[in-house]
Every structure is written in C-alpha cells, then in structure tokens.
Amino acid sequence: MRHFFVGLLVTIATSGAVPTIADDTLLSALVTKVSIQDPIAARLSAPMTAIVDGLPLRAAIDRLTGPAQVNVCLSRDVDPTTPIQLGPVGPTSFAAIRQVAQSVGCEVDFVAGVVVIGKATWIDGVASRLSALPTASPNAGRNKKTDFRDIGWDRLATPTEAIALASGETSTNELIHDLWPETRWIRIDRSVAVTLVRSQIEPPPPAASLTRSYQSSAPGELRASVESVDSRAKARMVDGNLVVQASPAAHRAAVFQLLGQPPAGRESNDAPYSLKSTTSARNALTQLSQAAGRTCVIEPSAADACEAIISIEEKDVTLKVLIERVAILAGVTIQWNDKTVVVTREGN
C-alpha cells in the first residue's frame, strides 16, 4: 500500500517501518538533476522524426544525436556496424535514439549530460559510478567544482591514450591492447569523461538503488513511470524537484518519461527531420507519410515513377518539405491533405 502526503511517496515496509529518502542524499540528487529546462535535455525532447534505415548503428546514433549536440558514450561491447532497419523513429530525438538502441538489444540513459548507450547492466553500472563521483557528493553541494573541457581522440587510439586525454595525465601503465573509434566530447566534465573511459575498460556493477532528481511539469506522471518499474521506489518533492530513490532501471523509465515525448503544443510535423537513404520513391513516400500521420495514396498514373530508386540526403527540414523533395526526384506531384498524401503524375 502507498500513501501520499506533502509531495512525499512512501512505501510501507513489511516490518512496519516507513522508508524515506535520507536527507544526506538530497543534495547529491539535486546535483545530478535531469531538467527539461537544461538546454541539452530540451533538445533531446524536441519533436523529431527520422529514418536511418540502412545505416550502421554508430552512424545512425550520430545522425540522431547531431541536432541535439549531445555527448554520447556507446559501449564497446556493442557492435557499431549492425545495420538498422526500423522505418520512422521518434517522436523526439531521445525516443528515436532509444528505439534504435533497443533494436540491437541495448538501452539508453541520460546522465551527467551524456547519452549512454549499451546493455542494460552496463549503462546502469555507468549511472551508478557517475552518481558516486566526488562532484556529485552531498559535501560538494551546489558549489561543486567542475572542470569542463572539450575531450576527444582520433580513430585507432588505444585505451591508454584515451585515459590520458580524458584525465589530462600521462601514465606508464599500459592498459588492454585495443583500438578505439574516434570520439569527440564537447564541454564535458573531466571526471565524467574519465569515468566513461574507465567504464569501457572495467565494466562497473550497477547499484541496487540510485537517487536522482527531476524537474518536470508533470511530476505525477513521472512518479508513476518510476513505480511501474520499481514498486519500492520512493520520491519526495524538494524545491520544485522530484527527488527519486529507485533502481537504475526505474530511473531510465523516468528519463524516457521526461524526454520521450515532445512538450505539449509542439507539432512533430513541423520538427526538423533528417533522412539519408537509397530506396524506391514508393518506399520513401510511404514511410514519410506514415511519419506525418497520413496515408500515402499513389494514383495509377504515378505507379511506375514511384518504383524508381532515388538517393536522398536531407537534414533539418520538415516532413512536408522532405516529401516534396522525394516527389521531385521521382518526377511526381503530391497533394497534402488532412489524412492522406496523394501522389499523381501529370501527362499519364
């Protein structure tokens, strides 16, 4: 049985004791807050639909995270060359990234300003390790020291080189022999970068419970998403933030609840849309129309033209503009209606 009072969610334990969030964890949670007011989080939750079919996993992720200008960490245990075939993904950048990740058996979290992608156990361990950083400790409080840097390395760098570039310190200890892909992180806290690199070398175990905070216009819905995953989760409103103590999986659900749907009043059809594909005009028009919430109706006069193979690469355009450009490549015309996109060809 659960009871709510003064913004506090408690779970009645079998012993009769009432577990609450310890006060000494609250500052830590506020330091690691996920807020829709954060510029990166706002970009991740912006309306966006894309098609990344045919792209390898890493290229698909790069295409989806590019508009959001967000730092990404992809687990080394995941094959980055796996081709993606999903059709339209969205309706936000974060939702699209999550759909692509889940199609290859991975999960996604957004923690410490980084989109972390990998097997569930690995990213939950990374989240646990990031939450334990000195800069996220209660003693650091709101005046925590950070060291933001642009950090990266070129393709074929070794783990030893990567850890040196992340930490800013040289080491004579050679790590495992491996060659890493090119990586570029923009304005990332150095301690976060070091943690991400070390987590690639020594996968961290996930904690049973983490405390993080969220700023949301719908804290009740966010709390419900947490409870649906972790029935023993606890939450408390602190200065307008929902502080949640729950399993790492429950926090992933909270992040998706916050970033997986565009804010009310923002139409996905007007959102920036990206597409890089070589396919038939029929396939492109059908999938793009579906993404726009409409049925593609190809008239007999345009049937042959729509079988043509087209190559298109567009970035940050609306769905309507993208459909029109596909039509031009195929030599057909379109009529944009409330529920349909009608494709015709004059002169036939």
Coordinates of N, CA and C in Angstrom, one line a residue, residues 242-339:
L242 N 11.5 16.7 -8.2 CA 11.0 15.4 -7.7 C 12.3 14.5 -7.5
V243 N 12.6 14.3 -6.2 CA 13.8 13.5 -5.9 C 13.4 12.1 -5.8
V244 N 14.0 11.2 -6.5 CA 13.6 9.8 -6.6 C 14.7 8.9 -6.2
Q245 N 14.4 7.9 -5.3 CA 15.3 6.9 -4.9 C 14.7 5.6 -5.5
A246 N 15.4 5.0 -6.4 CA 14.8 3.8 -7.1 C 16.0 3.0 -7.8
S247 N 15.6 1.9 -8.4 CA 16.6 1.1 -9.1 C 17.0 1.9 -10.4
P248 N 18.2 1.6 -10.9 CA 18.6 2.2 -12.2 C 17.6 2.1 -13.3
A249 N 17.0 0.9 -13.4 CA 16.0 0.7 -14.5 C 14.8 1.6 -14.3
A250 N 14.4 1.9 -13.1 CA 13.3 2.9 -12.8 C 13.7 4.3 -13.2
H251 N 15.0 4.6 -13.0 CA 15.5 5.9 -13.4 C 15.5 6.1 -14.9
R252 N 15.8 5.0 -15.6 CA 15.8 5.0 -17.1 C 14.3 5.3 -17.6
A253 N 13.4 4.7 -16.9 CA 12.0 4.9 -17.2 C 11.6 6.4 -17.0
A254 N 12.1 7.0 -15.9 CA 11.8 8.4 -15.6 C 12.4 9.3 -16.7
V255 N 13.6 9.0 -17.1 CA 14.3 9.8 -18.1 C 13.5 9.7 -19.4
F256 N 13.0 8.5 -19.8 CA 12.2 8.4 -21.0 C 10.9 9.1 -20.9
Q257 N 10.3 9.1 -19.7 CA 9.0 9.8 -19.5 C 9.2 11.3 -19.7
L258 N 10.4 11.8 -19.3 CA 10.7 13.2 -19.4 C 11.1 13.6 -20.8
L259 N 11.8 12.8 -21.5 CA 12.4 13.2 -22.8 C 11.8 12.5 -24.0
G260 N 11.0 11.5 -23.8 CA 10.5 10.7 -24.9 C 9.3 11.3 -25.6
Q261 N 8.6 12.3 -25.1 CA 7.5 12.9 -25.7 C 7.8 14.4 -25.9
P262 N 7.4 15.0 -27.0 CA 7.6 16.5 -27.2 C 6.7 17.3 -26.2
P263 N 7.1 18.4 -25.8 CA 6.3 19.3 -25.0 C 4.9 19.5 -25.7
A264 N 3.9 19.7 -24.9 CA 2.6 20.0 -25.4 C 2.6 21.2 -26.3
G265 N 1.9 21.1 -27.4 CA 1.8 22.3 -28.3 C 2.8 22.3 -29.4
R266 N 3.8 21.4 -29.4 CA 4.8 21.4 -30.4 C 4.5 20.3 -31.4
E267 N 4.2 20.6 -32.6 CA 3.8 19.6 -33.6 C 5.0 18.9 -34.2
S268 N 4.9 17.6 -34.3 CA 6.0 16.8 -34.8 C 6.2 17.1 -36.3
N269 N 5.1 17.4 -37.0 CA 5.3 17.6 -38.5 C 6.1 18.9 -38.8
D270 N 6.2 19.8 -37.8 CA 7.0 21.0 -38.0 C 8.4 20.9 -37.5
A271 N 8.7 19.7 -36.9 CA 10.0 19.5 -36.3 C 11.1 19.2 -37.4
P272 N 12.3 19.5 -37.1 CA 13.4 19.1 -38.0 C 13.5 17.6 -38.2
Y273 N 13.7 17.2 -39.5 CA 13.6 15.8 -39.8 C 14.9 15.6 -40.7
S274 N 15.5 14.4 -40.5 CA 16.7 14.0 -41.2 C 16.5 12.7 -41.9
L275 N 17.0 12.6 -43.1 CA 16.9 11.4 -43.9 C 18.1 11.2 -44.8
K276 N 18.7 10.0 -44.7 CA 19.7 9.6 -45.7 C 19.4 8.2 -46.1
S277 N 19.1 8.1 -47.4 CA 18.6 6.8 -47.8 C 18.7 6.6 -49.3
T278 N 18.9 5.4 -49.8 CA 18.7 5.0 -51.2 C 17.7 3.9 -51.2
T279 N 16.5 4.2 -51.8 CA 15.4 3.3 -51.8 C 14.4 3.7 -52.9
S280 N 13.4 3.0 -53.0 CA 12.4 3.3 -54.0 C 11.6 4.5 -53.6
A281 N 11.1 5.3 -54.5 CA 10.3 6.5 -54.2 C 9.1 6.1 -53.4
R282 N 8.5 4.9 -53.8 CA 7.3 4.4 -53.2 C 7.6 4.2 -51.7
N283 N 8.7 3.5 -51.4 CA 9.0 3.2 -50.0 C 9.2 4.5 -49.2
A284 N 10.0 5.4 -49.8 CA 10.2 6.7 -49.1 C 9.0 7.5 -48.8
L285 N 8.1 7.6 -49.9 CA 6.9 8.4 -49.7 C 5.9 7.7 -48.7
T286 N 5.9 6.4 -48.7 CA 5.0 5.6 -47.8 C 5.4 5.8 -46.4
Q287 N 6.7 5.7 -46.1 CA 7.2 5.8 -44.7 C 7.2 7.2 -44.2
L288 N 7.5 8.2 -45.1 CA 7.4 9.6 -44.7 C 6.0 10.0 -44.4
S289 N 5.1 9.6 -45.2 CA 3.7 9.9 -45.0 C 3.2 9.3 -43.7
Q290 N 3.6 8.1 -43.4 CA 3.3 7.4 -42.1 C 3.8 8.2 -41.0
A291 N 5.1 8.7 -41.1 CA 5.6 9.5 -40.0 C 4.9 10.8 -39.8
A292 N 4.2 11.3 -40.9 CA 3.4 12.5 -40.8 C 2.0 12.2 -40.3
G293 N 1.7 11.0 -40.1 CA 0.4 10.6 -39.6 C -0.7 10.6 -40.7
R294 N -0.2 10.3 -41.9 CA -1.1 10.3 -43.1 C -0.9 9.0 -43.9
T295 N -1.9 8.7 -44.7 CA -1.8 7.5 -45.6 C -1.3 8.0 -47.0
C296 N -0.3 7.3 -47.5 CA 0.2 7.6 -48.8 C -0.7 6.9 -49.9
V297 N -1.3 7.7 -50.8 CA -2.2 7.1 -51.8 C -1.5 7.4 -53.2
I298 N -1.0 6.4 -53.8 CA -0.3 6.5 -55.1 C -1.3 6.2 -56.2
E299 N -1.6 7.2 -57.0 CA -2.5 7.0 -58.1 C -1.9 6.2 -59.2
P300 N -2.7 5.5 -60.0 CA -2.1 4.6 -61.1 C -1.2 5.4 -62.0
S301 N -1.5 6.7 -62.2 CA -0.6 7.5 -63.1 C 0.8 7.6 -62.6
A302 N 1.0 7.5 -61.3 CA 2.3 7.7 -60.7 C 3.0 6.3 -60.3
A303 N 2.3 5.2 -60.5 CA 2.8 3.9 -60.0 C 4.1 3.6 -60.5
D304 N 4.3 3.7 -61.8 CA 5.6 3.3 -62.4 C 6.8 4.2 -61.9
A305 N 6.5 5.5 -61.9 CA 7.5 6.5 -61.5 C 7.9 6.3 -60.0
C306 N 7.0 5.8 -59.2 CA 7.3 5.6 -57.8 C 8.2 4.3 -57.6
E307 N 8.4 3.5 -58.6 CA 9.3 2.4 -58.5 C 10.7 2.7 -58.7
A308 N 11.0 4.0 -59.1 CA 12.3 4.4 -59.4 C 13.1 4.4 -58.1
I309 N 14.4 4.1 -58.1 CA 15.3 4.1 -57.0 C 15.9 5.6 -56.9
I310 N 15.7 6.2 -55.7 CA 16.2 7.5 -55.5 C 17.2 7.5 -54.4
S311 N 18.1 8.5 -54.4 CA 19.1 8.7 -53.3 C 18.9 10.1 -52.8
I312 N 18.7 10.2 -51.5 CA 18.3 11.5 -50.9 C 19.1 11.6 -49.6
E313 N 19.6 12.8 -49.3 CA 20.2 13.1 -48.0 C 19.8 14.5 -47.6
E314 N 19.0 14.6 -46.6 CA 18.5 15.9 -46.2 C 18.6 16.0 -44.6
K315 N 18.8 17.2 -44.1 CA 18.9 17.3 -42.7 C 18.2 18.6 -42.2
D316 N 17.5 18.4 -41.1 CA 16.8 19.6 -40.5 C 15.8 20.3 -41.4
V317 N 14.9 19.5 -42.1 CA 13.8 20.0 -42.8 C 12.5 19.4 -42.3
T318 N 11.4 20.0 -42.6 CA 10.1 19.5 -42.2 C 9.7 18.3 -43.0
L319 N 8.8 17.5 -42.5 CA 8.3 16.3 -43.2 C 7.7 16.7 -44.5
K320 N 6.9 17.8 -44.5 CA 6.3 18.2 -45.8 C 7.3 18.5 -46.8
V321 N 8.3 19.3 -46.4 CA 9.4 19.6 -47.4 C 10.1 18.4 -47.9
L322 N 10.4 17.5 -47.0 CA 11.1 16.2 -47.4 C 10.3 15.4 -48.3
I323 N 9.0 15.3 -48.1 CA 8.1 14.5 -49.0 C 8.1 15.2 -50.4
E324 N 8.0 16.5 -50.4 CA 8.1 17.2 -51.7 C 9.4 17.0 -52.5
R325 N 10.5 16.9 -51.7 CA 11.8 16.7 -52.4 C 11.9 15.3 -53.0
V326 N 11.3 14.3 -52.3 CA 11.3 13.0 -52.8 C 10.4 12.9 -54.1
A327 N 9.3 13.6 -54.0 CA 8.4 13.7 -55.2 C 9.1 14.3 -56.4
I328 N 9.9 15.3 -56.2 CA 10.6 16.0 -57.3 C 11.6 15.0 -57.9
L329 N 12.3 14.2 -57.0 CA 13.3 13.2 -57.5 C 12.6 12.2 -58.4
A330 N 11.4 11.8 -58.0 CA 10.7 10.7 -58.7 C 9.9 11.3 -59.9
G331 N 9.8 12.6 -60.0 CA 9.1 13.2 -61.1 C 7.6 13.1 -61.0
V332 N 7.1 13.1 -59.7 CA 5.7 13.1 -59.4 C 5.3 14.3 -58.7
T333 N 4.0 14.5 -58.5 CA 3.5 15.6 -57.7 C 2.7 15.1 -56.5
I334 N 2.6 15.9 -55.5 CA 1.8 15.4 -54.3 C 0.7 16.4 -53.9
Q335 N -0.3 15.9 -53.3 CA -1.3 16.7 -52.7 C -1.4 16.4 -51.2
W336 N -1.2 17.4 -50.4 CA -1.1 17.2 -49.0 C -2.5 17.5 -48.3
N337 N -3.1 16.4 -47.8 CA -4.4 16.5 -47.2 C -4.4 16.2 -45.7
D338 N -5.5 16.4 -45.1 CA -5.5 16.2 -43.6 C -5.1 14.8 -43.2
K339 N -5.6 13.8 -44.0 CA -5.4 12.4 -43.7 C -4.6 11.6 -44.7

